[in-house]
């Protein structure tokens, strides 16, 4: 039997199920979790979704987003839910360090665990693993998983909106990480009534004045270019976090601005946080920023979008990043 057949066998009778996704959930983490939840509920299963930390408010419109349990806030209740689950899905992550303490608790659970994920190099943390790094998003994989059931008619606009959300957030509105199937799924979702223009507007045209001013500050005062390596860096200090009252989600999208520059192929967004320095790396084409993240910043991710963190001074992380660039990039002479 294939993994999918095994999983379907497990889901033949109504089960008590927990769906878990990663810390700092993005549109794909929340969208895939809610889509799977809504679909499996239609098939009679009892489902809870647990996220390690809160999701950005902009995704609050997704159906049943407000029923999601947050481990940081409702730890005891999450423990009860996990204790009573027969099956636990891991969506949009493939290593326990992406869910922190929640992973320690789940590791002790006797539930059958199923991973559905599109990141590179899955760790052996689940009984059943569906890993597809070439998929645009976990949402695209969830669509395929649900469509492998006979009951295609269970797909509806609400489930479709959750899936479409993960697809547009993980591909920057179909600008990267796409494949032929991505567009087929998008078309099928439009057919079930997903309002793609409306979703784009709700998700991408919702910056606050503070966020747009922060973007201006980053571009005017915090951007450094290294043209000989086609690389750009934006950094933020602890003081910036205070001055701009930066909260969860406020820095979304800043790293991508660097890649809009002609000739820039690698972008780094480096933030000084209370105890740690976080990095977000992005690249174009064949440059594997996940290798830079894994080799030098305790991180990982995808070829063109990766991240990591280190306990060190902001200045030291910026210079470490600059120092390692020659290992991964050819020097170009500017004409
Ligand atoms: P972001 O820069 O948006 O936070 O993350 C982009 C991608 O990098 C994520 O989808 C995730 O795959 C990966 N990533 C970000 N931070 C970390 C980290 O600390 N560890 C690992 N392994 N991957 C990360
Ligand atoms: Mn994803």
Coordinates of C-alpha atoms and ligand atoms in Angstrom, one line a residue:
X1 CA 0.0 0.0 0.0
X2 CA 1.2 3.5 -0.7
X3 CA 1.4 6.1 2.1
X4 CA -1.8 7.7 0.9
X5 CA -3.7 4.4 0.9
X6 CA -2.5 3.7 4.4
X7 CA -3.7 7.2 5.5
X8 CA -7.1 6.7 3.8
X9 CA -7.4 3.4 5.6
X10 CA -6.9 5.1 8.9
X11 CA -9.5 7.7 8.0
X12 CA -12.2 5.2 7.0
X13 CA -13.9 5.5 10.3
X14 CA -14.5 8.8 12.2
X15 CA -11.5 9.6 14.2
X16 CA -10.4 12.2 16.8
X17 CA -7.7 14.1 15.1
X18 CA -5.3 17.0 15.8
X19 CA -3.8 19.1 13.0
X20 CA -0.6 20.9 13.9
X21 CA 1.4 23.4 12.0
X22 CA 4.5 25.6 12.6
X23 CA 5.4 28.5 14.9
X24 CA 4.7 32.0 13.4
X25 CA 2.1 30.4 11.1
X26 CA 1.8 31.9 7.6
X27 CA -1.0 31.6 5.1
X28 CA 0.1 28.1 4.1
X29 CA 0.3 26.8 7.6
X30 CA -3.1 28.1 8.6
X31 CA -4.7 27.6 5.2
X32 CA -3.6 24.0 4.9
X33 CA -4.7 23.2 8.5
X34 CA -8.1 24.8 8.1
X35 CA -8.7 23.2 4.7
X36 CA -7.9 19.7 6.0
X37 CA -10.0 20.4 9.1
X38 CA -13.1 21.5 7.1
X39 CA -12.9 18.6 4.7
X40 CA -12.4 15.9 7.3
X41 CA -15.2 17.4 9.5
X42 CA -17.5 16.9 6.5
X43 CA -16.5 13.3 6.6
X44 CA -17.5 13.0 10.2
X45 CA -14.1 13.3 12.0
X46 CA -13.6 15.3 15.2
X47 CA -10.9 17.8 14.5
X48 CA -8.8 20.4 16.5
X49 CA -6.2 22.6 15.0
X50 CA -3.2 23.6 17.2
X51 CA -0.7 26.2 16.3
X52 CA 2.4 26.9 18.5
X53 CA 1.9 30.7 18.3
X54 CA -0.7 33.1 17.0
X55 CA -1.5 33.6 13.3
X56 CA -1.5 37.0 11.6
X57 CA -4.8 38.8 12.0
X58 CA -5.2 39.2 8.3
X59 CA -6.1 35.5 8.0
X60 CA -8.8 35.8 10.6
X61 CA -11.5 35.8 7.9
X62 CA -10.8 32.2 6.9
X63 CA -13.6 29.8 8.0
X64 CA -13.0 28.5 11.5
X65 CA -9.7 30.3 11.9
X66 CA -11.1 31.6 15.2
X67 CA -11.5 28.1 16.5
X68 CA -7.8 27.4 16.3
X69 CA -6.0 26.6 19.6
X70 CA -2.8 28.5 20.3
X71 CA -0.3 26.4 22.3
X72 CA 1.4 29.4 23.9
X73 CA -1.9 30.7 25.2
X74 CA -4.0 27.5 25.9
X75 CA -1.3 25.0 26.8
X76 CA -3.4 22.8 29.1
X77 CA -6.3 22.5 26.7
X78 CA -3.9 21.7 23.9
X79 CA -2.4 18.9 26.0
X80 CA -5.9 17.5 26.6
X81 CA -6.7 17.6 22.9
X82 CA -3.4 15.8 22.0
X83 CA -4.0 13.2 24.7
X84 CA -7.4 12.3 23.3
X85 CA -6.2 12.2 19.6
X86 CA -5.8 9.0 17.6
X87 CA -4.2 10.8 14.7
X88 CA -2.0 13.9 14.5
X89 CA -1.3 15.6 11.2
X90 CA 1.9 17.7 10.8
X91 CA 1.3 20.2 8.1
X92 CA 3.8 22.6 6.5
X93 CA 6.8 21.6 8.7
X94 CA 9.1 18.6 8.7
X95 CA 11.2 19.0 11.9
X96 CA 10.2 19.3 15.6
X97 CA 12.3 22.5 16.0
X98 CA 9.7 24.3 14.0
X99 CA 7.0 23.7 16.7
X100 CA 9.3 24.1 19.8
X101 CA 7.9 22.8 23.1
X102 CA 4.7 21.5 21.4
X103 CA 7.1 19.0 19.6
X104 CA 8.3 17.7 23.0
X105 CA 4.8 17.0 24.1
X106 CA 3.7 15.4 20.7
X107 CA 6.9 13.2 20.7
X108 CA 5.4 11.5 23.8
X109 CA 2.0 10.9 22.3
X110 CA 0.9 7.4 21.1
X111 CA -1.2 8.8 18.3
X112 CA -0.4 7.9 14.7
X113 CA 1.4 10.8 13.1
X114 CA 1.1 11.9 9.4
X115 CA 3.3 14.6 7.8
X116 CA 2.2 16.4 4.7
X117 CA 4.9 19.0 3.8
X118 CA 6.8 20.6 1.0
X119 CA 10.1 21.6 2.7
X120 CA 13.4 19.9 1.8
X121 CA 14.9 17.1 3.9
X122 CA 12.1 15.8 6.1
X123 CA 13.2 14.5 9.4
X124 CA 11.8 11.0 10.5
X125 CA 9.3 12.4 13.0
X126 CA 6.1 10.9 11.6
X127 CA 4.7 7.4 11.0
X128 CA 3.6 8.4 7.5
X129 CA 5.3 11.0 5.4
X130 CA 4.1 12.7 2.3
X131 CA 6.9 15.1 1.3
X132 CA 6.9 17.0 -2.0
X133 CA 9.5 19.8 -2.2
X134 CA 8.4 20.6 -5.7
X135 CA 4.9 21.5 -4.6
X136 CA 4.3 25.3 -4.4
X137 CA 2.8 24.9 -0.9
X138 CA 1.4 22.5 1.6
X139 CA -2.0 23.8 0.5
X140 CA -1.4 22.5 -3.1
X141 CA -0.6 19.1 -1.5
X142 CA -3.7 19.2 0.6
X143 CA -5.8 19.8 -2.5
X144 CA -4.2 16.8 -4.2
X145 CA -4.7 14.7 -1.1
X146 CA -8.4 15.6 -0.8
X147 CA -9.0 15.1 -4.5
X148 CA -7.6 11.6 -4.2
X149 CA -10.8 10.8 -2.4
X150 CA -13.8 10.0 -4.5
X151 CA -16.0 12.7 -2.9
X152 CA -14.8 15.5 -5.1
X153 CA -18.1 17.2 -4.4
X154 CA -17.0 17.9 -0.8
X155 CA -14.7 20.6 -2.0
X156 CA -16.4 23.9 -1.5
X157 CA -15.7 27.6 -1.6
X158 CA -14.7 27.8 2.1
X159 CA -12.2 25.0 1.8
X160 CA -11.0 26.4 -1.5
X161 CA -10.4 29.8 0.0
X162 CA -8.1 28.3 2.7
X163 CA -6.2 26.4 0.0
X164 CA -5.9 29.4 -2.4
X165 CA -4.6 31.5 0.5
X166 CA -1.7 29.2 1.1
X167 CA -1.0 29.0 -2.6
X168 CA -0.8 32.7 -3.1
X169 CA 1.1 33.5 0.1
X170 CA 3.8 30.8 -0.6
X171 CA 4.2 31.7 -4.2
X172 CA 4.0 35.5 -3.9
X173 CA 0.9 35.4 -6.1
X174 CA 2.3 32.8 -8.5
X175 CA 5.6 34.6 -9.0
X176 CA 7.8 31.8 -7.8
X177 CA 7.8 28.2 -6.6
X178 CA 5.1 27.2 -9.1
X179 CA 4.7 24.2 -11.2
X180 CA 2.1 23.1 -13.8
X181 CA -0.1 21.5 -11.1
X182 CA -0.2 24.8 -9.2
X183 CA -2.1 26.5 -12.0
X184 CA -4.4 23.5 -12.4
X185 CA -5.3 23.6 -8.8
X186 CA -5.8 27.4 -8.9
X187 CA -8.1 26.9 -11.9
X188 CA -10.1 24.2 -10.1
X189 CA -10.5 26.4 -7.1
X190 CA -11.8 29.2 -9.2
X191 CA -14.3 26.8 -10.5
X192 CA -15.7 26.0 -7.1
X193 CA -16.3 29.8 -6.6
X194 CA -13.1 31.0 -4.9
X195 CA -13.0 34.8 -5.3
X196 CA -9.3 35.2 -6.1
X197 CA -9.4 39.0 -6.6
X198 CA -11.1 39.4 -3.3
X199 CA -8.6 37.1 -1.5
X200 CA -5.7 38.9 -3.0
X201 CA -7.1 42.2 -1.8
X202 CA -7.9 40.9 1.7
X203 CA -4.4 39.4 2.1
X204 CA -2.1 41.8 0.3
X205 CA -3.7 45.2 0.5
X206 CA -4.0 45.4 4.2
X207 CA -0.8 47.1 5.3
X208 CA -1.2 49.5 8.2
X209 CA 0.3 53.0 7.9
X210 CA 2.9 51.9 10.4
X211 CA 4.0 49.0 8.2
X212 CA 4.3 51.1 5.1
X213 CA 6.4 53.7 7.0
X214 CA 8.5 50.9 8.3
X215 CA 9.1 49.7 4.8
X216 CA 10.2 53.2 3.9
X217 CA 12.6 53.3 6.8
X218 CA 14.1 49.9 5.8
X219 CA 14.6 51.0 2.2
X220 CA 15.9 54.5 3.1
X221 CA 18.1 53.7 6.1
X222 CA 18.6 50.0 6.7
X223 CA 19.5 48.6 3.2
X224 CA 23.0 47.7 2.2
X225 CA 23.9 46.4 -1.2
X226 CA 26.8 44.2 -2.2
X227 CA 26.6 44.5 -6.0
X228 CA 29.6 42.3 -6.7
X229 CA 27.7 39.4 -5.2
X230 CA 24.3 40.5 -6.4
X231 CA 23.1 40.6 -2.8
X232 CA 21.1 43.0 -0.7
X233 CA 20.7 43.1 3.1
X234 CA 18.1 44.9 5.2
X235 CA 18.5 44.8 8.9
X236 CA 16.5 46.0 11.9
X237 CA 17.8 46.8 15.4
X238 CA 16.0 46.3 18.7
X239 CA 15.7 50.1 18.8
X240 CA 13.8 50.0 15.4
X241 CA 11.5 47.4 16.9
X242 CA 10.7 49.9 19.7
X243 CA 10.6 53.1 17.6
X244 CA 8.2 51.5 15.0
X245 CA 6.3 49.4 17.6
X246 CA 6.9 46.4 15.3
X247 CA 4.6 43.5 16.1
X248 CA 4.0 40.0 14.7
X249 CA 3.6 40.1 10.9
X250 CA 4.6 43.8 10.6
X251 CA 7.8 42.9 8.7
X252 CA 6.1 40.5 6.3
X253 CA 7.2 41.2 2.7
X254 CA 10.1 43.5 3.4
X255 CA 12.7 40.9 2.3
X256 CA 11.1 40.5 -1.1
X257 CA 11.5 44.2 -1.8
X258 CA 15.3 43.7 -2.1
X259 CA 14.8 41.2 -5.0
X260 CA 12.9 43.9 -7.0
X261 CA 16.3 45.5 -7.7
X262 CA 17.9 44.8 -11.0
X263 CA 20.9 42.5 -10.7
X264 CA 20.1 41.4 -7.2
X265 CA 19.7 37.6 -6.8
X266 CA 20.0 37.1 -3.0
X267 CA 18.2 39.0 -0.3
X268 CA 18.8 38.9 3.5
X269 CA 16.5 40.4 6.1
X270 CA 18.3 40.3 9.5
X271 CA 16.4 41.3 12.7
X272 CA 17.8 41.8 16.1
X273 CA 15.3 40.3 18.6
X274 CA 15.4 40.3 22.4
X275 CA 17.6 37.3 22.7
X276 CA 18.3 36.1 19.2
X277 CA 19.0 37.4 15.7
X278 CA 16.6 36.0 13.0
X279 CA 17.4 35.9 9.3
X280 CA 15.1 35.5 6.3
X281 CA 16.9 34.7 3.1
X282 CA 15.5 34.8 -0.4
X283 CA 17.1 34.0 -3.8
X284 CA 16.3 33.8 -7.5
X285 CA 17.1 30.9 -9.8
X286 CA 19.6 28.3 -8.9
X287 CA 21.1 29.8 -5.7
X288 CA 20.3 27.6 -2.7
X289 CA 19.8 29.9 0.3
X290 CA 18.6 27.0 2.4
X291 CA 22.3 25.8 2.3
X292 CA 23.5 29.2 3.7
X293 CA 20.8 29.0 6.4
X294 CA 21.6 25.4 7.3
X295 CA 25.4 25.7 7.2
X296 CA 25.8 29.0 9.0
X297 CA 22.6 30.0 10.8
X298 CA 21.1 26.9 12.4
X299 CA 18.2 27.0 9.9
X300 CA 16.9 25.6 6.6
X301 CA 13.9 25.9 4.4
X302 CA 13.5 25.9 0.7
X303 CA 16.0 26.6 -2.1
X304 CA 14.7 30.1 -2.7
X305 CA 13.3 31.0 0.7
X306 CA 15.0 30.0 3.9
X307 CA 15.6 31.2 7.4
X308 CA 17.6 30.7 10.5
X309 CA 18.6 32.3 13.8
X310 CA 21.7 32.7 16.0
X311 CA 22.6 33.9 19.4
X312 CA 25.0 36.6 18.5
X313 CA 25.3 40.3 18.0
X314 CA 23.5 41.8 15.0
X315 CA 26.8 43.2 13.6
X316 CA 28.4 39.8 13.9
X317 CA 25.6 38.1 12.1
X318 CA 25.7 40.7 9.3
X319 CA 29.4 40.2 8.9
X320 CA 29.1 36.4 9.1
X321 CA 26.6 36.6 6.3
X322 CA 28.8 38.8 4.1
X323 CA 31.8 36.6 4.8
X324 CA 30.1 33.4 3.6
X325 CA 28.7 34.8 0.4
X326 CA 31.8 34.0 -1.7
X327 CA 31.3 30.3 -0.9
X328 CA 27.9 30.3 -2.6
X329 CA 28.1 33.1 -5.2
X330 CA 30.3 33.9 -8.1
X331 CA 31.8 37.4 -8.0
X332 CA 30.5 39.5 -10.8
X333 CA 32.3 42.5 -12.2
X334 CA 30.0 45.5 -12.7
X335 CA 30.0 47.1 -16.1
Ligands
LIG1 P1 10.6 33.3 6.6 O1 11.8 34.0 6.2 O2 9.4 33.7 5.9 O3 10.4 33.3 8.1 O4 10.8 31.8 6.3 C1 10.9 31.3 5.0 C2 11.1 29.8 5.0 O5 12.4 29.5 5.6 C3 10.1 29.1 5.8 O6 9.1 28.6 5.0 C4 10.9 28.0 6.4 O7 10.9 26.9 5.5 C5 12.3 28.4 6.5 N1 12.7 28.9 7.8 C6 12.6 30.1 8.4 N2 13.1 30.1 9.6 C7 13.7 28.9 9.8 C8 14.4 28.3 10.9 O8 14.7 28.9 11.9 N3 14.7 27.0 10.8 C9 14.4 26.3 9.6 N4 14.8 25.0 9.6 N5 13.7 26.8 8.6 C10 13.4 28.1 8.7
LIG2 MN1 4.5 26.4 3.1

